[in-house]
Coordinates of C-alpha atoms in Angstrom, one line a residue:
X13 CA 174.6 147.8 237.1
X14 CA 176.7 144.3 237.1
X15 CA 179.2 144.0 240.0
X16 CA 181.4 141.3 240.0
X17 CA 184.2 140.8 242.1
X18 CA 187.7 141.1 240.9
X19 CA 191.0 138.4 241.3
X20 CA 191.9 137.8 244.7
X21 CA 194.9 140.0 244.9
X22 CA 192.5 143.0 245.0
X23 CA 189.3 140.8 246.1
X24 CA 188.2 143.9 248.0
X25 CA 187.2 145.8 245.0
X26 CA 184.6 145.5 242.1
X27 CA 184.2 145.6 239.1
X28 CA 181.3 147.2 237.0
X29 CA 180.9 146.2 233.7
X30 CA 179.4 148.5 231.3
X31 CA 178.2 147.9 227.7
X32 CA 178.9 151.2 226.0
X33 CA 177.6 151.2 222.6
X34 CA 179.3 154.3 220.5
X35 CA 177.9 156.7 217.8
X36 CA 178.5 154.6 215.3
X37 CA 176.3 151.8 217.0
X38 CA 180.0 149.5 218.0
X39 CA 179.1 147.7 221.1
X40 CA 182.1 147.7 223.3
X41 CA 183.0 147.3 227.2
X42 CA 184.1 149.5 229.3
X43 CA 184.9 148.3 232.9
X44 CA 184.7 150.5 236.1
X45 CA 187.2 149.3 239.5
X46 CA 186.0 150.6 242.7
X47 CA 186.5 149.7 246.4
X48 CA 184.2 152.2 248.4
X49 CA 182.1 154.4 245.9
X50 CA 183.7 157.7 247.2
X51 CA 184.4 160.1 244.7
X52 CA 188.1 159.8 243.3
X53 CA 189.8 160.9 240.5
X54 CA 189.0 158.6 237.6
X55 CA 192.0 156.9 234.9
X56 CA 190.7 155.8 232.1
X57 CA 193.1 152.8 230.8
X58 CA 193.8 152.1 227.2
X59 CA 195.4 148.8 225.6
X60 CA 197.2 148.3 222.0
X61 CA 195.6 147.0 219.1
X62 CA 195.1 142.9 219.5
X63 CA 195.8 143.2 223.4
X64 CA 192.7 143.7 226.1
X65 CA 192.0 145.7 228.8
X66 CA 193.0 142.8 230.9
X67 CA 196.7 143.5 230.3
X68 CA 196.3 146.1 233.2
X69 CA 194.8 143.0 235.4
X70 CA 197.5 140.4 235.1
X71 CA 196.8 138.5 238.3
X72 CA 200.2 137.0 238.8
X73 CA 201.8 140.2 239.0
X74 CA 201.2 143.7 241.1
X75 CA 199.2 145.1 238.0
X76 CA 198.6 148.8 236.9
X77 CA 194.6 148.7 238.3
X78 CA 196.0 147.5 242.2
X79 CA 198.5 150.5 242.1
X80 CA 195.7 153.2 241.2
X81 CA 193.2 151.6 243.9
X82 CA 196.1 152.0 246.3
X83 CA 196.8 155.2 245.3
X84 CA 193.2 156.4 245.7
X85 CA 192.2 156.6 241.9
X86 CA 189.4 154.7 240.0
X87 CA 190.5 153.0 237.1
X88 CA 188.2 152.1 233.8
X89 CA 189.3 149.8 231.8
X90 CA 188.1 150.6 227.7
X91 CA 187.9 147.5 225.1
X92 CA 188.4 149.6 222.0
X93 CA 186.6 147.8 219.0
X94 CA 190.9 146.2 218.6
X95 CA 190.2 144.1 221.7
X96 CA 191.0 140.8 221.5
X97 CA 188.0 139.9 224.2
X98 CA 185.5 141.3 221.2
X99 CA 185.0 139.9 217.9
X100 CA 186.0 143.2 215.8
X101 CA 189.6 141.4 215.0
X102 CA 188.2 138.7 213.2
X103 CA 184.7 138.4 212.7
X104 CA 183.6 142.1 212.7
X105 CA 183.1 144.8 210.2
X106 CA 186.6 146.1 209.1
X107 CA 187.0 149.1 210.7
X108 CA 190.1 151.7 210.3
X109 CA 192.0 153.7 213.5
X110 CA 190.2 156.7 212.9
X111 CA 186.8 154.9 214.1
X112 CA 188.5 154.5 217.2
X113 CA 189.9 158.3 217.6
X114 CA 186.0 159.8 216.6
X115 CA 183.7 157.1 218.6
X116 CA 185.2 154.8 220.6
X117 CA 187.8 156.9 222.7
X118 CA 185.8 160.4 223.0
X119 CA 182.2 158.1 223.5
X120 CA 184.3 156.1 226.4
X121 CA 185.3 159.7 228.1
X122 CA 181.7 161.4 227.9
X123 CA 180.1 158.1 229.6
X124 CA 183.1 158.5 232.2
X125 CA 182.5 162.2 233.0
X126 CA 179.1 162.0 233.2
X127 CA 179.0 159.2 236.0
X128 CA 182.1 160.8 238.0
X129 CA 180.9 164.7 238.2
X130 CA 183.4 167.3 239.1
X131 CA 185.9 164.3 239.0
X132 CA 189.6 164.6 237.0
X133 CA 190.0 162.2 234.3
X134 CA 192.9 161.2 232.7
X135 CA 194.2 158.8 230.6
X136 CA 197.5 155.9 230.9
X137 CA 197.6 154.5 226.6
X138 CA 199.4 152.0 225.5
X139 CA 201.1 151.7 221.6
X140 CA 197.7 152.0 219.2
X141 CA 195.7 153.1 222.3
X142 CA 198.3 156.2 222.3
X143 CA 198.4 156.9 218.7
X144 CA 194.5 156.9 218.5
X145 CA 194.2 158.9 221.8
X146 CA 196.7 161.6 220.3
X147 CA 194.6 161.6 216.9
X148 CA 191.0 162.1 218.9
X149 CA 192.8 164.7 221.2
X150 CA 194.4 166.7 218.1
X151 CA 191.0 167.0 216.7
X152 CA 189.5 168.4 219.8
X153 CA 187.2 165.6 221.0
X154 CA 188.6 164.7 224.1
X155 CA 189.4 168.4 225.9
X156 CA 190.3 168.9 229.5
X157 CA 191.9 165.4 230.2
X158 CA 194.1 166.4 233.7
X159 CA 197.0 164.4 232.4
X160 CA 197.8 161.6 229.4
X161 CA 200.4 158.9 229.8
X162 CA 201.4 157.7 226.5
X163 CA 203.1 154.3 226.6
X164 CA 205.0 153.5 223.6
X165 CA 204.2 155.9 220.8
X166 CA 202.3 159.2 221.2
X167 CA 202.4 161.1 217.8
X168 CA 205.5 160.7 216.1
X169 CA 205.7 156.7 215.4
X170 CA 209.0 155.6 213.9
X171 CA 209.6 152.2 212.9
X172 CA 212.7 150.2 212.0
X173 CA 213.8 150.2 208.5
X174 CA 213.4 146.1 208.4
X175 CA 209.9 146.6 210.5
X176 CA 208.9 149.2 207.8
X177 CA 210.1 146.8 205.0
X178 CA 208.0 143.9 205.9
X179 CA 204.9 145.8 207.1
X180 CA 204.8 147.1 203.1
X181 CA 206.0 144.0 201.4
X182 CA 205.3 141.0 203.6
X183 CA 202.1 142.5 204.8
X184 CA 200.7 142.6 200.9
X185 CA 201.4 139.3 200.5
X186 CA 199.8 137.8 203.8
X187 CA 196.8 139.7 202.9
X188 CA 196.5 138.3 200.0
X189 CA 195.7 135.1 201.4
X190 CA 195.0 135.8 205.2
X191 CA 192.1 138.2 206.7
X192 CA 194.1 137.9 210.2
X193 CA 196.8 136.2 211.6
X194 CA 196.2 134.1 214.6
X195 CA 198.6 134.1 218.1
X196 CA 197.1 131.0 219.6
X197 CA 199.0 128.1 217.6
X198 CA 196.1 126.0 220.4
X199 CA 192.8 127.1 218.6
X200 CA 195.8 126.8 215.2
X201 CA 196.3 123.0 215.6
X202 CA 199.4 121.3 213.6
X203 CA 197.3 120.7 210.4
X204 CA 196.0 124.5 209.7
X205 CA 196.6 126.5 206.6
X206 CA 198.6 129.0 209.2
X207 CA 201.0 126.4 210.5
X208 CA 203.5 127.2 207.5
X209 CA 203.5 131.0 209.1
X210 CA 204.0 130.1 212.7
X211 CA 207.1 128.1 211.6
X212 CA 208.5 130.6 209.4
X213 CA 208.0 133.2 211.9
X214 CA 209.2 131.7 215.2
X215 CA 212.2 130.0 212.9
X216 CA 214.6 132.6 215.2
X217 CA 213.0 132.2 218.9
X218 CA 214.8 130.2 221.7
X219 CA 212.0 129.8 223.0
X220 CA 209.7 126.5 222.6
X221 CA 206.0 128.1 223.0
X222 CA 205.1 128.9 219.5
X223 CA 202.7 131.8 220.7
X224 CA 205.5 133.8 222.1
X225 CA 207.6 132.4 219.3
X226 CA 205.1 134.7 217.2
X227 CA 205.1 137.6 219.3
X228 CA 208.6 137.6 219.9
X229 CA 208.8 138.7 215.6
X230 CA 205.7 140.7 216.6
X231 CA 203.3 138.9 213.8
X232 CA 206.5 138.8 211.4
X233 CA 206.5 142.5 211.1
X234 CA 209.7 142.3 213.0
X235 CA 211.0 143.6 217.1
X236 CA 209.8 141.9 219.4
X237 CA 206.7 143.1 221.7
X238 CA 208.3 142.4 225.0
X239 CA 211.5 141.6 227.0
X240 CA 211.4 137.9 227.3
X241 CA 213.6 138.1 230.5
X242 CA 210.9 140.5 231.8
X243 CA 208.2 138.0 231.9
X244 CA 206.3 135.5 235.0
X245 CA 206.3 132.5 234.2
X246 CA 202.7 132.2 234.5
X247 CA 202.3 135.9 232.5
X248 CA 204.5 134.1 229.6
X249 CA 202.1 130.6 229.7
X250 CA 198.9 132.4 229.1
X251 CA 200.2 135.2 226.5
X252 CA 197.4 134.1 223.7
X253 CA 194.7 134.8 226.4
X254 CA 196.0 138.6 226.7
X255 CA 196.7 139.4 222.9
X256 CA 194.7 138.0 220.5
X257 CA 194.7 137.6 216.4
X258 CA 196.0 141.0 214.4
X259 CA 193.5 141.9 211.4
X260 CA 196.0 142.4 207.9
X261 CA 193.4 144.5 206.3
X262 CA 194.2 147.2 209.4
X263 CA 198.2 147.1 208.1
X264 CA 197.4 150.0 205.1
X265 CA 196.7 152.3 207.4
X266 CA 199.6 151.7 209.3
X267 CA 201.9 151.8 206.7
X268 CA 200.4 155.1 206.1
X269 CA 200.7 156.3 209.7
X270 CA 204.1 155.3 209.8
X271 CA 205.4 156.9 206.9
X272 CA 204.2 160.0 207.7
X273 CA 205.3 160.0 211.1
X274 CA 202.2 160.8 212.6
X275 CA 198.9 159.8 212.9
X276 CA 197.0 160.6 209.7
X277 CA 193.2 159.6 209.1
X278 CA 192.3 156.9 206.7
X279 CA 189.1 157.9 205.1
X280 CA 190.0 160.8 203.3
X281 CA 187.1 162.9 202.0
X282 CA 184.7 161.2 204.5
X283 CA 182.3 164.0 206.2
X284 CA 182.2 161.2 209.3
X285 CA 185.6 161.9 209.9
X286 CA 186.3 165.2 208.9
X287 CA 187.2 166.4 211.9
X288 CA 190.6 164.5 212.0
X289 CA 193.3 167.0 210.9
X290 CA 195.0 165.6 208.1
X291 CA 198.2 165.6 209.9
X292 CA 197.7 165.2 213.9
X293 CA 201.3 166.9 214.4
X294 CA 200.4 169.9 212.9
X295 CA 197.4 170.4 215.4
X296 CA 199.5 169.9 218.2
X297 CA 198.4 173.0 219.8
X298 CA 195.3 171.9 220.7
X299 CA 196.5 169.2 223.1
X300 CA 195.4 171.0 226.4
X301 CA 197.2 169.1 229.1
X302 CA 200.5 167.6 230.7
X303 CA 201.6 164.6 228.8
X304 CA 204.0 161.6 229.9
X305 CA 205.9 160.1 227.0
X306 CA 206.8 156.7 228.5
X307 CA 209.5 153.8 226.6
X308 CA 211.4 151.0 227.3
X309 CA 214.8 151.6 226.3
X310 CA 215.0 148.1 224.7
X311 CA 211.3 148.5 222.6
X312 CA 211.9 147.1 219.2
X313 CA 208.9 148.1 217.0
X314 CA 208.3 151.7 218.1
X315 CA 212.0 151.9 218.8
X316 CA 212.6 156.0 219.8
X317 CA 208.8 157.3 218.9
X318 CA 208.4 158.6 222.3
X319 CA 211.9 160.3 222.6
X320 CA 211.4 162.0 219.2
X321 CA 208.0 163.1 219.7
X322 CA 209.2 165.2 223.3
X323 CA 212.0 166.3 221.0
X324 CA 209.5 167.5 218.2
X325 CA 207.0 168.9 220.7
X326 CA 209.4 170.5 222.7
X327 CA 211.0 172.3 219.4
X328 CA 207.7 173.0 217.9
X329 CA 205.1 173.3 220.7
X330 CA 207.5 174.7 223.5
X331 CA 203.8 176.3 225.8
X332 CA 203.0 172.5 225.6
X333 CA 203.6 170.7 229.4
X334 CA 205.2 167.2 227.4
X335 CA 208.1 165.3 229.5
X336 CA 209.7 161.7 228.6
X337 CA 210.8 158.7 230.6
X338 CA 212.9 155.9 229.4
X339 CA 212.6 153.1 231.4
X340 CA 215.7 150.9 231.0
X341 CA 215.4 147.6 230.4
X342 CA 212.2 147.3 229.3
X343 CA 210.9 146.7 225.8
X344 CA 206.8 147.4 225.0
X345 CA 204.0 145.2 226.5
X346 CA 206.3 143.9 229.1
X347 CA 206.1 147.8 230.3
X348 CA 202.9 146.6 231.7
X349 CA 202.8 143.1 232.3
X350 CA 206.3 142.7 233.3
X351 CA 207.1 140.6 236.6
X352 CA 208.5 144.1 237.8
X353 CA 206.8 147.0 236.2
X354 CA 205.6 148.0 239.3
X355 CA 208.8 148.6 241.1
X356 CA 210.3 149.9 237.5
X357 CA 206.9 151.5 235.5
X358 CA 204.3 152.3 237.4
X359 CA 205.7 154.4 239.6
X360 CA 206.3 157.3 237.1
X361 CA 203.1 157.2 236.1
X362 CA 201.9 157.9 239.8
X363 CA 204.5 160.4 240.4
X364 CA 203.1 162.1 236.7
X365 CA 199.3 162.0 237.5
X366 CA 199.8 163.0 241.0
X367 CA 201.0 166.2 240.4
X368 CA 199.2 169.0 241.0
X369 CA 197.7 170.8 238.1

């Protein structure tokens, strides 16, 4: 067991860090946050696709993991095989979103519920996070979570029509001479083959960082990924240290994801994955506990996913225990590292996971 201590703003707790190697033989990390070593009831935290799990340690701000220890839960933090802190993104075997709904999310949850007992678990997702949560808990491989919060996008994502435009079109043509595209115009430099994209796609920004210049047209695929208002200072200075490069060989399945409206599996006809329903909506019913659909009102990729999927649920699974929140203001990563989002955010998703069930 590694035990190392955490930022000062919590320094009373520690961090475990755990190399969880999956089915499939994907080393990733998984991170356990504890203070004492009683038993609590464990949340296991999922980032988006390109972020980290550090988004829910932003030491400038009162971050997601300090509210749970408060509260008297244990947080563990997942790097999914999208994590910018391991090499999957850009050095890695390509790997598709239904790798992470079969081995990474249900191998992170049996490692979990064998080290915490009797314990509840459940589960705070953000954007991909969600999406491939919702796909691994349609399929049956994560049963009797005690509550999912699903930040973003759950199973209904719905893009804009411009957003949907240039993930087909402009996404075919980066790909055809980019494997990734970069957020860090540092590591970049002024003389790089990808300086031509930063300055077409931060041509629109007010703002002079060219990092957040890219995120702000989220990679080019259009809306930006958070409220630029929302930000610290410091959180806005060190944005390519929490979301790294985005793999353009992942954007097919996308595209494919977001056409149908759901989350759909990737490697059709492949006995490794045949457990994924073909259509994640249509097994619904098998999602076996209460589920948060969190937005910000002002999110600009996902737009209304969340408020459409309650709707659909609601219509279509009415025994299912789904609620929605909109959070004004906000727009989609700045739901968690937002200067405010504990005053604003976090506390729905306390009120939600302290219910009893």
């Amino acid at each position: 067991m590694n035990l190392v201590p955490l930022h000062k703003p919590v320094f009373e707790a520690m961090v475990e860090q755990i190399p969880l190697r999956v089915a499939d033989g994907t080393l990733l990390e998984l991170r356990r946050v504890t203070v004492d070593n009683a038993p609590r009831p464990a949340v296991l935290l999922l980032h988006g696709h390109t972020a980290s799990s550090d988004m829910f340690l932003v030491p400038e701000i009162r971050n997601l993991v300090e509210v749970l220890l408060d509260a008297g839960y244990e947080p563990w933090l997942l790097d999914w095989r999208g994590s910018c802190r391991l090499p999957y993104n850009e050095t890695g075997a390509r790997f598709s979103y239904d790798e992470v709904a079969v081995y990474d999310i249900p191998g992170a949850v049996a490692f979990i519920r064998e080290r915490i007992g009797g314990q509840p678990l459940s589960v705070v997702a953000h954007c991909i996070g969600a999406l491939t949560l919702a796909m691994s808990m349609a399929a049956g491989l994560v049963p009797g979570l005690a509550g999912v919060v699903a930040q973003g996008v759950f199973l209904t994502p719905k893009m804009s029509g411009l957003s949907r435009l240039r993930v087909a079109l402009g996404g075919e043509v980066l790909r055809s001479t980019f494997d990734h595209v970069p957020t860090d115009f540092r590591k970049v430099g002024l003389w790089s083959k990808y300086t031509p994209l930063f300055g077409f796609m931060s041509r629109r920004s007010d703002c002079p960082d060219p990092t957040c210049r890219m995120l702000q047209s989220n990679w080019g695929m259009g809306g930006s990924l958070f409220n630029h208002e929302n930000l610290d200072r410091r959180t806005h200075d060190r944005l390519a240290d929490l979301v790294g490069a985005i793999p353009l060989w992942i954007l097919p399945h996308l595209r494919r994801v977001e056409l149908a409206q759901t989350i759909v599996p990737w490697h059709d006809g492949d006995d490794r994955f045949a457990m994924l329903p073909a259509n994640a909506l249509d097994s619904a019913d098998r999602i076996d506990c209460p589920v948060l659909l969190l937005s910000g009102s002002r999110n600009e990729f996902w737009r209304d996913s969340n408020k459409l999927c309650h709707e659909v649920l609601s219509a279509r699974q009415p025994q299912l225990d789904v609620r929605y929140v909109e959070v004004p203001g906000y727009g989609h990563f700045d739901a968690f590292i937002g200067r405010g989002a504990a005053l604003d955010v976090f506390g729905h998703i306390l009120r939600f996971l302290g219910e009893p069930r």
